[in-house]
Structures are given as structure tokens and as C-alpha cells.
CSV table of C-alpha atoms and ligand atoms in Angstrom, one decimal:
chain,number,residue,atom,x,y,z
A,1,MET,CA,14.5,0.5,-3.7
A,2,LYS,CA,10.9,-0.3,-3.2
A,3,ILE,CA,10.7,-3.9,-4.5
A,4,ALA,CA,7.3,-5.4,-4.3
A,5,GLY,CA,7.7,-8.6,-6.3
A,6,PHE,CA,10.4,-11.0,-7.1
A,7,GLN,CA,10.4,-14.0,-9.5
A,8,LYS,CA,13.4,-16.2,-9.1
A,9,LEU,CA,13.6,-17.5,-12.6
A,10,THR,CA,12.4,-16.4,-16.0
A,11,LEU,CA,13.2,-17.6,-19.4
A,12,LEU,CA,10.9,-15.2,-21.1
A,13,ASP,CA,11.6,-11.7,-19.9
A,14,PHE,CA,15.3,-11.2,-20.9
A,15,PRO,CA,15.7,-12.3,-24.5
A,16,GLY,CA,18.2,-15.2,-24.8
A,17,LYS,CA,19.1,-15.1,-21.1
A,18,VAL,CA,18.3,-17.0,-17.9
A,19,ALA,CA,17.2,-14.4,-15.5
A,20,CYS,CA,15.3,-13.4,-12.4
A,21,ILE,CA,12.8,-10.5,-12.5
A,22,LEU,CA,11.9,-8.0,-9.8
A,23,PHE,CA,9.1,-5.6,-9.7
A,24,THR,CA,9.4,-2.1,-8.2
A,25,GLN,CA,6.6,-0.4,-6.4
A,26,GLY,CA,5.1,2.8,-7.8
A,27,CYS,CA,4.4,4.2,-11.2
A,28,ASN,CA,3.8,7.6,-12.7
A,29,PHE,CA,1.3,6.3,-15.3
A,30,ARG,CA,-2.1,4.7,-14.8
A,31,CYS,CA,-2.6,2.5,-17.8
A,32,PRO,CA,-6.0,0.8,-17.7
A,33,TYR,CA,-4.5,-2.4,-19.1
A,34,CYS,CA,-1.8,-2.7,-16.4
A,35,GLN,CA,-1.3,-6.3,-15.4
A,36,ASN,CA,0.5,-5.1,-12.3
A,37,SER,CA,-2.1,-2.6,-11.1
A,38,GLY,CA,-1.2,-3.4,-7.5
A,39,LEU,CA,2.2,-1.8,-8.2
A,40,ILE,CA,0.9,1.6,-9.4
A,41,GLY,CA,0.5,3.2,-6.0
A,42,HIS,CA,3.7,4.1,-4.1
A,43,GLU,CA,2.9,2.5,-0.8
A,44,ASN,CA,3.1,-1.2,0.0
A,45,GLU,CA,3.6,-2.7,3.4
A,46,GLU,CA,5.0,-6.0,2.1
A,47,LEU,CA,8.2,-4.9,0.3
A,48,ILE,CA,11.1,-7.2,-0.3
A,49,SER,CA,14.4,-6.1,1.1
A,50,GLU,CA,17.4,-5.5,-1.1
A,51,GLU,CA,19.3,-7.9,1.2
A,52,GLU,CA,17.0,-10.7,0.3
A,53,ILE,CA,17.6,-10.0,-3.5
A,54,PHE,CA,21.4,-9.7,-3.1
A,55,SER,CA,21.5,-12.8,-1.0
A,56,TYR,CA,19.7,-14.8,-3.6
A,57,LEU,CA,21.9,-13.4,-6.4
A,58,ASN,CA,25.0,-14.3,-4.5
A,59,LYS,CA,23.9,-17.9,-4.5
A,60,ARG,CA,23.0,-17.8,-8.3
A,61,LYS,CA,26.3,-16.5,-9.6
A,62,GLY,CA,27.2,-18.6,-12.7
A,63,VAL,CA,23.6,-19.9,-12.9
A,64,LEU,CA,21.6,-16.8,-13.8
A,65,ASP,CA,22.8,-14.6,-16.7
A,66,GLY,CA,20.9,-11.5,-15.7
A,67,VAL,CA,18.3,-9.6,-13.7
A,68,VAL,CA,15.3,-7.8,-15.1
A,69,VAL,CA,14.3,-4.7,-13.3
A,70,SER,CA,10.6,-4.1,-14.0
A,71,GLY,CA,7.7,-2.5,-12.3
A,72,GLY,CA,5.7,-0.4,-11.7
A,73,GLU,CA,8.1,2.1,-13.2
A,74,PRO,CA,11.6,1.5,-12.1
A,75,THR,CA,12.8,5.0,-13.0
A,76,VAL,CA,10.7,6.6,-10.3
A,77,GLN,CA,13.0,4.9,-7.7
A,78,PRO,CA,15.6,7.5,-6.6
A,79,ASP,CA,18.3,4.9,-6.0
A,80,LEU,CA,17.7,2.9,-9.2
A,81,GLU,CA,21.2,3.5,-10.6
A,82,SER,CA,23.1,2.5,-7.5
A,83,PHE,CA,20.9,-0.6,-7.2
A,84,MET,CA,21.6,-1.6,-10.8
A,85,LYS,CA,25.3,-0.9,-10.4
A,86,LYS,CA,25.4,-3.3,-7.4
A,87,ILE,CA,23.9,-6.0,-9.6
A,88,LYS,CA,26.3,-5.3,-12.4
A,89,ASP,CA,29.2,-5.4,-10.0
A,90,MET,CA,28.1,-8.9,-9.0
A,91,GLY,CA,28.6,-9.9,-12.7
A,92,PHE,CA,25.0,-10.1,-13.9
A,93,LEU,CA,23.6,-8.4,-16.9
A,94,VAL,CA,20.8,-6.0,-16.3
A,95,LYS,CA,17.6,-5.4,-18.3
A,96,LEU,CA,15.4,-2.4,-17.6
A,97,ASP,CA,11.7,-2.3,-18.4
A,98,THR,CA,10.5,1.3,-18.6
A,99,ASN,CA,7.6,3.5,-19.8
A,100,GLY,CA,10.2,6.0,-21.1
A,101,SER,CA,9.0,9.0,-19.0
A,102,ASN,CA,12.5,9.7,-17.6
A,103,PRO,CA,14.9,10.2,-20.5
A,104,ASP,CA,17.6,11.9,-18.3
A,105,LEU,CA,17.9,8.8,-16.1
A,106,ILE,CA,17.8,6.4,-19.1
A,107,GLU,CA,20.6,8.4,-20.7
A,108,LYS,CA,22.6,8.3,-17.5
A,109,LEU,CA,22.1,4.6,-17.0
A,110,ILE,CA,23.3,3.9,-20.5
A,111,LYS,CA,26.3,6.3,-20.2
A,112,ASP,CA,27.3,4.8,-16.9
A,113,GLY,CA,27.2,1.3,-18.2
A,114,VAL,CA,24.7,-0.1,-15.7
A,115,VAL,CA,22.2,-1.4,-18.2
A,116,ASP,CA,22.6,-4.1,-20.9
A,117,TYR,CA,19.1,-4.2,-22.4
A,118,ILE,CA,16.2,-1.7,-22.4
A,119,ALA,CA,12.6,-2.5,-23.2
A,120,MET,CA,10.5,0.6,-23.6
A,121,ASP,CA,6.7,0.7,-23.8
A,122,ILE,CA,5.1,3.0,-26.3
A,123,LYS,CA,1.5,3.3,-25.2
A,124,ASN,CA,-0.2,5.1,-28.0
A,125,VAL,CA,0.4,7.7,-30.7
A,126,LEU,CA,2.1,10.6,-29.0
A,127,PRO,CA,-0.7,13.2,-29.3
A,128,LEU,CA,-3.2,10.7,-27.7
A,129,TYR,CA,-0.9,9.4,-25.0
A,130,MET,CA,-3.3,10.5,-22.2
A,131,ASN,CA,-5.9,8.0,-23.5
A,132,VAL,CA,-3.7,5.1,-22.3
A,133,ALA,CA,-1.3,6.5,-19.7
A,134,SER,CA,-4.2,8.3,-18.0
A,135,VAL,CA,-1.9,11.1,-16.9
A,136,LYS,CA,-0.5,14.0,-18.8
A,137,ALA,CA,2.8,12.6,-20.0
A,138,SER,CA,5.5,14.8,-21.5
A,139,VAL,CA,5.6,14.0,-25.2
A,140,ASP,CA,9.0,15.7,-25.5
A,141,LYS,CA,10.4,13.3,-22.8
A,142,LEU,CA,8.9,10.3,-24.5
A,143,LYS,CA,10.3,11.3,-27.8
A,144,ARG,CA,13.7,11.9,-26.2
A,145,SER,CA,13.7,8.4,-24.6
A,146,ILE,CA,12.9,6.8,-27.9
A,147,GLU,CA,15.7,8.6,-29.6
A,148,ILE,CA,18.2,7.9,-26.8
A,149,ILE,CA,17.4,4.2,-26.8
A,150,LYS,CA,17.4,4.0,-30.6
A,151,SER,CA,20.8,5.7,-30.9
A,152,SER,CA,22.4,3.7,-28.1
A,153,SER,CA,24.6,0.8,-28.7
A,154,ILE,CA,22.9,-1.4,-26.2
A,155,ASP,CA,20.4,-4.1,-27.1
A,156,HIS,CA,16.8,-2.8,-26.9
A,157,GLU,CA,13.2,-3.3,-28.0
A,158,PHE,CA,10.1,-1.2,-28.1
A,159,ARG,CA,6.6,-2.6,-27.5
A,160,THR,CA,3.0,-1.6,-27.5
A,161,THR,CA,0.1,-3.4,-25.9
A,162,ILE,CA,-2.6,-3.1,-28.6
A,163,ILE,CA,-6.2,-2.8,-27.4
A,164,LYS,CA,-9.1,-3.1,-29.8
A,165,ASN,CA,-11.0,-0.1,-28.3
A,166,ILE,CA,-7.9,2.2,-28.6
A,167,HIS,CA,-5.5,1.2,-31.3
A,168,ASP,CA,-6.6,1.0,-34.9
A,169,ILE,CA,-4.2,0.1,-37.8
A,170,ASP,CA,-3.3,3.7,-38.5
A,171,LYS,CA,-2.3,4.3,-34.9
A,172,MET,CA,-0.2,1.1,-34.9
A,173,LYS,CA,1.5,2.3,-38.1
A,174,GLU,CA,2.2,5.7,-36.6
A,175,ILE,CA,3.6,4.1,-33.4
A,176,CYS,CA,5.9,1.8,-35.5
A,177,SER,CA,7.1,4.9,-37.4
A,178,TYR,CA,8.6,6.3,-34.2
A,179,VAL,CA,11.0,3.4,-33.9
A,180,GLY,CA,11.9,3.2,-37.6
A,181,GLY,CA,13.6,-0.2,-38.3
A,182,ASP,CA,14.3,-1.0,-34.7
A,183,LYS,CA,13.0,-4.1,-32.9
A,184,MET,CA,9.4,-3.6,-31.9
A,185,TYR,CA,6.6,-5.8,-30.7
A,186,LEU,CA,2.9,-5.3,-30.8
A,187,GLN,CA,1.4,-7.5,-28.1
A,188,ASN,CA,-2.2,-8.3,-27.8
A,189,PHE,CA,-4.0,-7.0,-24.6
A,190,GLU,CA,-5.1,-9.7,-22.2
A,191,GLN,CA,-8.0,-9.2,-19.8
A,192,SER,CA,-7.3,-10.4,-16.3
A,193,GLU,CA,-8.5,-9.7,-12.7
A,194,ASN,CA,-5.6,-7.3,-12.2
A,195,VAL,CA,-6.6,-5.1,-15.1
A,196,LEU,CA,-8.4,-1.9,-14.1
A,197,GLY,CA,-10.2,-1.3,-17.5
A,198,LYS,CA,-12.8,-4.0,-17.5
A,199,ASN,CA,-14.3,-2.7,-20.8
A,200,LEU,CA,-11.0,-3.2,-22.8
A,201,GLU,CA,-11.1,-5.6,-25.6
A,202,SER,CA,-8.4,-7.7,-27.3
A,203,PHE,CA,-8.0,-8.5,-31.0
A,204,SER,CA,-9.0,-11.9,-32.3
A,205,LYS,CA,-6.4,-14.2,-33.7
A,206,GLU,CA,-7.7,-13.5,-37.3
A,207,GLU,CA,-7.4,-9.8,-36.7
A,208,LEU,CA,-3.9,-10.1,-35.4
A,209,ILE,CA,-2.9,-12.1,-38.5
A,210,GLU,CA,-4.3,-9.3,-40.7
A,211,ILE,CA,-2.6,-6.6,-38.5
A,212,SER,CA,0.7,-8.5,-38.8
A,213,LYS,CA,0.4,-8.7,-42.6
A,214,ILE,CA,-0.2,-4.9,-43.0
A,215,ILE,CA,2.4,-3.9,-40.5
A,216,LYS,CA,5.1,-6.3,-41.8
A,217,GLY,CA,4.7,-4.7,-45.3
A,218,ASN,CA,5.9,-1.4,-43.9
A,219,TYR,CA,8.0,-2.4,-40.9
A,220,PRO,CA,9.6,-5.8,-41.3
A,221,ASN,CA,11.2,-5.7,-37.8
A,222,VAL,CA,7.9,-5.4,-36.1
A,223,LYS,CA,6.5,-8.7,-34.6
A,224,VAL,CA,3.0,-9.2,-33.6
A,225,ARG,CA,2.8,-11.3,-30.4
A,226,GLY,CA,-0.2,-13.5,-29.7
A,227,ILE,CA,-0.7,-15.3,-33.0
B,1,SF4,S1,3.5,2.2,-17.1
B,1,SF4,FE1,3.6,0.0,-16.8
B,1,SF4,S2,3.5,-0.3,-14.6
B,1,SF4,FE2,2.8,1.8,-15.0
B,1,SF4,S3,0.6,1.7,-15.1
B,1,SF4,FE3,1.4,1.5,-17.2
B,1,SF4,S4,1.5,-0.7,-17.6
B,1,SF4,FE4,1.4,-0.4,-15.3
């Protein structure tokens, strides 16, 4: 596993759990709003060894509930499943953050019982995915991932980072329609020095309140973050 970042404690990234979070190197998308743009490329000379991670986890048994595997895009790692299994075998819960581009692997991870929570990003309405992912993503694969996760019995959420220059209310509604009544978050884009798209704009608090009212009318399980 190419692990480029490791945060020893998070109370925010694994709902209801005390966890640590690790960030894998490499992603098959190029989202202009990526807050981890340093993890998009596949090379990094300062990787963290698996031994270091497992040594830390050994000392945190009974203290941490779980481990979040984030990225980059974890599913581009060829040994993701065996890595997650090792964590599960140590007694920790595992959450996977994914862009949903690899439904076969997502299905296998669920079937093999090595994942307890999945958070999948939905970047845009499916016909316009390229406008955000910046690569030609397979719409069929994305749809399949959404369906696999929705129909699974494991806890999950979908989320979309909303950007004023890209997502209008109609697009948000369409994205919400993909997940039906499942748990979904619209989260406001935040500009930062890591973000590649310097022209991207976030919504104001007033706009988010208005978006929330409109969306909630149709999709009560959708929450708008940032208000
Ligand atoms: S999929 Fe995630 S990690 Fe990859 S570029 Fe997009 S935001 Fe960044």
C-alpha cells in the first residue's frame, strides 16, 4: 500500500467512532477542488510504511474503534483488500472513502466483509462528470457503485462537494435523485492553497440555507454541510 499521510486521531471522519485516518497515494481522477492534490500523482518519496501503521494500531487496540482508509483513491491500490483485512483481523472497524470508480472491488470488499462503512463521492450529474473529475470516468461503473453501496447492508453515505461555478440547484437535485432516500451530504467547497482550481467559488451561508430548504423538500435525508 502506498500510504502518504496518517492522522493518528479523528473524531470527524468515521461517524460515531474514534478513529485514525490514513491517506493513500494516487488517484485516477483530477478534481479541481481536491484538498489532497499532493496525493493525486502516483509517486511520492516519503511514503509511510505499513509496519508503522500496524505498530501504531497494535498500541491502540481498545482505544480506537476504527480506521478510515482515504486518499487519493484507495481502490487504485492493488493490495487494498489484504491491507483492510489485516486491520479487520486486529479488531478494528474499517471505513473506506472512495470516488466509486471501481465497483468490482467495492463489491468484493463488501462481500468479503472487510469494510464496515463506505463514503462515496458523487462529483456531478453523471453526463457531466468530466467537468469535475477532469478525466473520462465510466458512467456505468459509477452507477454500479452507487447501486452496490445502496443495496448493501453496511452503513454508508454519499456526498457531493458543491461548487458555485459548477453545481446549480437542478444539478444538486439530480445528484440527490441517484441515491434516493439514502444518507447524503452536500458539502460546501472550501478554497485552500492545496486546491488546483483557483477560480472555484463556494456558496454563501444564505445560499446554502436556501439550497437546504429546496433540497430538504424533496430529499429529507440530504444534509447540507457548512451552514
Ligand atoms: S477523487 Fe478525491 S482524491 Fe481524487 S482528485 Fe478527486 S477529490 Fe482528489
